PDB file of C-alpha atoms in Angstrom:
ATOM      1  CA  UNK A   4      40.807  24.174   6.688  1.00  0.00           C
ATOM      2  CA  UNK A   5      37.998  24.010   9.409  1.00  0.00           C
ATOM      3  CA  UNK A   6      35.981  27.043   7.812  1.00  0.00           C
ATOM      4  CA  UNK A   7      36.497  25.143   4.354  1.00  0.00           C
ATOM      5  CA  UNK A   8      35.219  21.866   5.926  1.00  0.00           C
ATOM      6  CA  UNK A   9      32.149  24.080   7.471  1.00  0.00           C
ATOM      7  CA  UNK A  10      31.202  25.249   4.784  1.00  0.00           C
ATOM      8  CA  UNK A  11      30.907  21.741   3.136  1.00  0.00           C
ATOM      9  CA  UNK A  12      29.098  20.474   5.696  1.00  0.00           C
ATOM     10  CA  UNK A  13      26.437  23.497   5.302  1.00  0.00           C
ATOM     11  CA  UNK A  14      26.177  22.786   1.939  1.00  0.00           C
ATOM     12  CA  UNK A  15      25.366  18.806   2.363  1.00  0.00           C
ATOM     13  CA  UNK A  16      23.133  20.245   5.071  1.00  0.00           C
ATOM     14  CA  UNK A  17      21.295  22.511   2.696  1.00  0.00           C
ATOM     15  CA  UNK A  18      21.063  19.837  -0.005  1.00  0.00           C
ATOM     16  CA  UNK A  19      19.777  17.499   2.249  1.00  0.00           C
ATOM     17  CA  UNK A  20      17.344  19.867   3.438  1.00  0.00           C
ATOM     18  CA  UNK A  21      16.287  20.979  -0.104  1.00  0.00           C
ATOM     19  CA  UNK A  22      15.937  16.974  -1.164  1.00  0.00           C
ATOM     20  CA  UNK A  23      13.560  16.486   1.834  1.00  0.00           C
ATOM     21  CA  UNK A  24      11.696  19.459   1.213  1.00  0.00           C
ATOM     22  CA  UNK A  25      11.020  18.467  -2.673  1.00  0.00           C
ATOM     23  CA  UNK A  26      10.415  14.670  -1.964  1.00  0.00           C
ATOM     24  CA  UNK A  27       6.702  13.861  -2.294  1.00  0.00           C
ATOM     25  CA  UNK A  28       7.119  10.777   0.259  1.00  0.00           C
ATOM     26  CA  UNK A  29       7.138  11.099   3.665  1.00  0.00           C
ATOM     27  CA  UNK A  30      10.387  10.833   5.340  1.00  0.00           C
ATOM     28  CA  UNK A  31      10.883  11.090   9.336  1.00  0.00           C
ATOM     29  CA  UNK A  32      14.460  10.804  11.146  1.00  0.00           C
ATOM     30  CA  UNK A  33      13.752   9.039  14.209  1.00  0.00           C
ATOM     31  CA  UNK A  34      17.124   8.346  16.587  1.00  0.00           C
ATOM     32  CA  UNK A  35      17.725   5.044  18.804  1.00  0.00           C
ATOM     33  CA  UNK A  36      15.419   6.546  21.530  1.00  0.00           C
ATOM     34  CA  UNK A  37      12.672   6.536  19.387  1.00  0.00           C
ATOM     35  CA  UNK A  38      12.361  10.135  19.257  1.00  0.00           C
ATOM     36  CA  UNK A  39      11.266  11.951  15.980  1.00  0.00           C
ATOM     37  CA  UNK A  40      13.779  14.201  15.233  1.00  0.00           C
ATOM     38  CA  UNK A  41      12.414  15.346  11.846  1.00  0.00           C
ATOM     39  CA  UNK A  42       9.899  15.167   9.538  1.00  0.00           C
ATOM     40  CA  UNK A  43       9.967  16.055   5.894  1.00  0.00           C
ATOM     41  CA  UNK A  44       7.061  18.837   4.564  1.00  0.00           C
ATOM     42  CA  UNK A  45       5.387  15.658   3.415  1.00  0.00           C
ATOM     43  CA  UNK A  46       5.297  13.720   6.586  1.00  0.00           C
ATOM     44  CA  UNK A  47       3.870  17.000   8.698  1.00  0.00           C
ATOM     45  CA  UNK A  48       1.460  18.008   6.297  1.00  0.00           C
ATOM     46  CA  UNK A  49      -0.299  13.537   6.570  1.00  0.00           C
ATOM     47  CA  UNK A  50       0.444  13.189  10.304  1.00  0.00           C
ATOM     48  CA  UNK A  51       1.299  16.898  11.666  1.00  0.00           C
ATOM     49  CA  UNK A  52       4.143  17.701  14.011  1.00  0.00           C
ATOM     50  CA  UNK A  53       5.249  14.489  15.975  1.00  0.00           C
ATOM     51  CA  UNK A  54       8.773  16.056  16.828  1.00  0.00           C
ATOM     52  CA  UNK A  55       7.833  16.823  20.278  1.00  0.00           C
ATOM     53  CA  UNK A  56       8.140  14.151  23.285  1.00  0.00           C
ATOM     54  CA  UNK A  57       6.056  11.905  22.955  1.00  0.00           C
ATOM     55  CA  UNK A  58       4.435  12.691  26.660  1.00  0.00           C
ATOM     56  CA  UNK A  59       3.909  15.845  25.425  1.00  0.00           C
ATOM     57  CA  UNK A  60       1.555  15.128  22.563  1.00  0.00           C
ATOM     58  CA  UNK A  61      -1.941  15.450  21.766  1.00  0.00           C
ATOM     59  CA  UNK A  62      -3.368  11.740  22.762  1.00  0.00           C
ATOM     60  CA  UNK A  63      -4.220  10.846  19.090  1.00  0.00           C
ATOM     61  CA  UNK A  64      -0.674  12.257  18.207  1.00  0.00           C
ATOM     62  CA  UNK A  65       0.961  10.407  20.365  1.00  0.00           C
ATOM     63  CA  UNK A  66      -0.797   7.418  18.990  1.00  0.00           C
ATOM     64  CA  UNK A  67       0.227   7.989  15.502  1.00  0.00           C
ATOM     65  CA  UNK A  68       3.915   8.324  16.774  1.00  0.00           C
ATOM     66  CA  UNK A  69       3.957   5.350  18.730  1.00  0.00           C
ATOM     67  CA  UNK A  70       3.052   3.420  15.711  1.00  0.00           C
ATOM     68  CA  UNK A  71       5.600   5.163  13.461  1.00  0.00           C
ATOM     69  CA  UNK A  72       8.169   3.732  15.971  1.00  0.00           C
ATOM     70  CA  UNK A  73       6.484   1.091  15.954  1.00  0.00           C
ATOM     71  CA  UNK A  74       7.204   0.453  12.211  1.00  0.00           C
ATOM     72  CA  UNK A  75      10.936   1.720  12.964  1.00  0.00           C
ATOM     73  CA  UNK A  76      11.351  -0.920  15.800  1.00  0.00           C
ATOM     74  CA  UNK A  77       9.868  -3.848  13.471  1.00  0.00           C
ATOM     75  CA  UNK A  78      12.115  -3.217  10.777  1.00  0.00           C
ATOM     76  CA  UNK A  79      15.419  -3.389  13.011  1.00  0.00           C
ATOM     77  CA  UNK A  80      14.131  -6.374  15.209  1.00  0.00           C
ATOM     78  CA  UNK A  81      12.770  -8.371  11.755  1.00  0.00           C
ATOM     79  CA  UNK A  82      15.946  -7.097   9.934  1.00  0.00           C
ATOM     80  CA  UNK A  83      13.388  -5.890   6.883  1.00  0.00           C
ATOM     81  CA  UNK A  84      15.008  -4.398   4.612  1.00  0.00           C
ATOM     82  CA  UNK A  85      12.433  -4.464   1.228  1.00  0.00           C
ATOM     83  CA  UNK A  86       9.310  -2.494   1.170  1.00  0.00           C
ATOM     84  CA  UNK A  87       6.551  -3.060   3.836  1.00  0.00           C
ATOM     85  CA  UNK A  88       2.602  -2.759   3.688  1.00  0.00           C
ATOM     86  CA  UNK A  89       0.641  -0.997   7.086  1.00  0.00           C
ATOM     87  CA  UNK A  90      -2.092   0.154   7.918  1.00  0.00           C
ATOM     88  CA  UNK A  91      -2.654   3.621   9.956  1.00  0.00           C
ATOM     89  CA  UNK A  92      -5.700   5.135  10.882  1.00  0.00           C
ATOM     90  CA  UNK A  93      -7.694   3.779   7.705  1.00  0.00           C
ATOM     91  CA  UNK A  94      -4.775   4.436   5.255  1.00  0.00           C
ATOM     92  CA  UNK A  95      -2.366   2.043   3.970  1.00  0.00           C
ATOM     93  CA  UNK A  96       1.116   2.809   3.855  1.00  0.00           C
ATOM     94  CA  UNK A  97       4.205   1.102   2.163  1.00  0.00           C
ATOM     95  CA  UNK A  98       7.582   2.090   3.928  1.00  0.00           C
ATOM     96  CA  UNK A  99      11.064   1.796   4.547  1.00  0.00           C
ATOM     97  CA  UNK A 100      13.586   2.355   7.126  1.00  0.00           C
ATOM     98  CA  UNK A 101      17.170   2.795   6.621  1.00  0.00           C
ATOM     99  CA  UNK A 102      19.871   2.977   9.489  1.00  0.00           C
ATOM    100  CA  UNK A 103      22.850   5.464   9.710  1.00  0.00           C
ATOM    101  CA  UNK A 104      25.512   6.759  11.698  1.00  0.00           C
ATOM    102  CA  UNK A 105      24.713  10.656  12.623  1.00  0.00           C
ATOM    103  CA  UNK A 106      27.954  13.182  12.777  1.00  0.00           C
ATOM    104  CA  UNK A 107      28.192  12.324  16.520  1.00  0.00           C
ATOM    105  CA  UNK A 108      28.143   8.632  15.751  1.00  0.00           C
ATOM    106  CA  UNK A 109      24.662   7.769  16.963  1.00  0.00           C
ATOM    107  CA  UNK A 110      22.244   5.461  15.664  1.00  0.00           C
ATOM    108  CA  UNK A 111      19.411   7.201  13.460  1.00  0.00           C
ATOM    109  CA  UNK A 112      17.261   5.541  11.155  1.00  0.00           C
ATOM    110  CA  UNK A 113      15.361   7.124   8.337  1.00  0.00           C
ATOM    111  CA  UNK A 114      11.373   6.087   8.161  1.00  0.00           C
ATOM    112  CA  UNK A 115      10.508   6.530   4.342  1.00  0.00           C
ATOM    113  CA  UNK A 116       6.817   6.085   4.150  1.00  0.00           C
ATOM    114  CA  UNK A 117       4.310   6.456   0.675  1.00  0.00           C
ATOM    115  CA  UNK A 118       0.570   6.538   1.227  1.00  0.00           C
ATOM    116  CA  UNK A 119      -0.974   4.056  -1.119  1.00  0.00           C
ATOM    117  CA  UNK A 120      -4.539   4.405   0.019  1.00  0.00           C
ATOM    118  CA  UNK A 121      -5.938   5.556  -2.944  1.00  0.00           C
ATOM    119  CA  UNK A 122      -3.699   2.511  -4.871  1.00  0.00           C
ATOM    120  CA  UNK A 123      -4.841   0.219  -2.535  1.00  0.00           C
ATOM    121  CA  UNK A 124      -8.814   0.852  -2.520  1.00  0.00           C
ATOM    122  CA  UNK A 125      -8.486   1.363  -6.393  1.00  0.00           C
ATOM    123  CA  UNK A 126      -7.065  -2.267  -6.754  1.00  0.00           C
ATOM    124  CA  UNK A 127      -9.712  -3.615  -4.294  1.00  0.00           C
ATOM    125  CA  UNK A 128     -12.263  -2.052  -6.191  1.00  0.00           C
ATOM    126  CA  UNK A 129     -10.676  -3.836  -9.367  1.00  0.00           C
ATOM    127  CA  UNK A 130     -10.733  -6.936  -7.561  1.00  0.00           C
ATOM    128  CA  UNK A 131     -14.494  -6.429  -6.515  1.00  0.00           C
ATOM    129  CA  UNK A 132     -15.510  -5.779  -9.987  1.00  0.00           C
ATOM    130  CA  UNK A 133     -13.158  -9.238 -11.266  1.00  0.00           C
ATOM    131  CA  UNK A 134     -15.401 -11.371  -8.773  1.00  0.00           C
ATOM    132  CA  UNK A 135     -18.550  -9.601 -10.344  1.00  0.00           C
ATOM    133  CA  UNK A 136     -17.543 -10.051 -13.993  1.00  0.00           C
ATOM    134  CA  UNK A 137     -16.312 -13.648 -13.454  1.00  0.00           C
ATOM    135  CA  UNK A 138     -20.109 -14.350 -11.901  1.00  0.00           C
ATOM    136  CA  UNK A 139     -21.625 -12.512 -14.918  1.00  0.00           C
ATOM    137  CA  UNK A 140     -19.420 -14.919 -17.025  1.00  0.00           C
ATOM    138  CA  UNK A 141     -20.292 -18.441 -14.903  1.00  0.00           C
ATOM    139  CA  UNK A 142     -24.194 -17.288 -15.186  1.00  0.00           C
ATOM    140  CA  UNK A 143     -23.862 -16.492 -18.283  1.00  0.00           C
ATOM    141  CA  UNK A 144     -21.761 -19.803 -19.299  1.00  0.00           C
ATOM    142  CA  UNK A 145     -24.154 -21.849 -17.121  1.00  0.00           C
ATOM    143  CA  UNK A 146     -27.307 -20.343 -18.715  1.00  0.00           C
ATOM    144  CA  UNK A 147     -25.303 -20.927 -22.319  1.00  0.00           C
ATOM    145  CA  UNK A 148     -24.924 -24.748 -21.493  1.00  0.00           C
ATOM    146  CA  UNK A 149     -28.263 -24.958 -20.804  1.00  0.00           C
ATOM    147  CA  UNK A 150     -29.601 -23.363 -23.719  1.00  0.00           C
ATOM    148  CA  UNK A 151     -27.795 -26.206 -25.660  1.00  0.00           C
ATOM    149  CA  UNK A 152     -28.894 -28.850 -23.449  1.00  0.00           C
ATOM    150  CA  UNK A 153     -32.634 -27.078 -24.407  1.00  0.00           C
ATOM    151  CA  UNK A 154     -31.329 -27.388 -28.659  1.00  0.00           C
ATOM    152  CA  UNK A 155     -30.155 -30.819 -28.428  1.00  0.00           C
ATOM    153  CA  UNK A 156     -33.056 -32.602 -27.104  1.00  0.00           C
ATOM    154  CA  UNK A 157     -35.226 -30.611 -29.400  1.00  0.00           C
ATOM    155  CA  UNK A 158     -33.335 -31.021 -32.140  1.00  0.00           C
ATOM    156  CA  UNK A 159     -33.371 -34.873 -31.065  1.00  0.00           C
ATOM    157  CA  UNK A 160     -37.140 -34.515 -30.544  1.00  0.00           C
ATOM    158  CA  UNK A 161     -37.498 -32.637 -34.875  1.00  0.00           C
ATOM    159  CA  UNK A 162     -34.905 -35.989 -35.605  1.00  0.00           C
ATOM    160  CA  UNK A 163     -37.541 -38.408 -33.918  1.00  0.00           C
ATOM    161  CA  UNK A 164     -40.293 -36.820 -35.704  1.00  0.00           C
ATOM    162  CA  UNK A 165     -39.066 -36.531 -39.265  1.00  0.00           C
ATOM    163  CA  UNK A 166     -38.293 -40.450 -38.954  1.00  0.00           C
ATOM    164  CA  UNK A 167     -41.908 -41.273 -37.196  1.00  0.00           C
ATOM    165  CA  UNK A 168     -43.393 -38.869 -40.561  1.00  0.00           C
ATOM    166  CA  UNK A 169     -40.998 -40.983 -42.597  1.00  0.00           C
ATOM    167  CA  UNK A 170     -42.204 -44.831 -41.406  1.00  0.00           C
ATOM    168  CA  UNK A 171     -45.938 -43.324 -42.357  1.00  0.00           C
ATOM    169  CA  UNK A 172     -44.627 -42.618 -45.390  1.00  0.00           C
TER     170      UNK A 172
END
């Protein structure tokens, strides 16, 4: 029974591993200490290894951790449980966390994150070139108005003059 139950557990272990390891998002396991435990290929190739202790990291790496517990932390205190927006190092980010009992019974929490910097700069670019049309379209409304203001005096003015021809008549 225990090598049957073993072998089940390797085989969650192994489709866990294998769902991770195809998952384009970034997903980090990060326990109660606020340790990285794992990262997803995803989440080491954006931020590199941040497994290590946090002491023992490179000073910009230990930056970029801090802040991805950060997020973690957040989350749990604000009891967020819908997608967030952040910003990291000049990219945006929308992530998750979700909480979970380990095997041991420990607190872990999952820290799903999606880079959305291209989404984001895309859409402010759209937004940039919204304000610029909607200008076009005022000057151009504005110069429009004008331009019948112009017509309707001199049409008023031709209408004056054919009745001034008309009384010399």
């Amino acid at each position: 029974m225990g090598n049957i139950i073993s072998t089940e557990l390797d085989r969650i272990a192994s489709n866990q591993r294998a769902l991770l390891g195809a998952m384009p998002e970034m997903v980090l396991l990060v326990n109660i200490n606020g340790r990285i435990e794992h990262m997803n290929p995803s989440a080491v190739d954006f931020f590199g290894d941040l497994c290590d202790e946090v002491h023992a990291l490179e000073p910009d790496d230990a930056k970029i951790h801090n802040q991805l517990i950060n997020l973690v932390n957040v989350s749990l205190e604000k009891k967020i449980s819908h997608l967030e927006k952040t910003l990291i190092n000049d990219s945006y980010f929308q992530y998750s966390v979700a909480s979970f009992s380990g095997y041991k019974g420990e607190d872990l929490y999952w820290l799903i994150i999606r880079d959305i910097t291209e989404h984001t700069k895309h859409k402010e670019e759209l937004s940039l070139h919204k304000n610029e049309i909607e200008s076009v379209l005022a000057h151009k409304i504005n110069e429009l108005k004008e331009s019948q203001t112009v017509r309707r005096k001199l049409s008023s003015q031709l209408e004056d003059l054919k009745s001034s021809v008309e009384l010399r008549k």
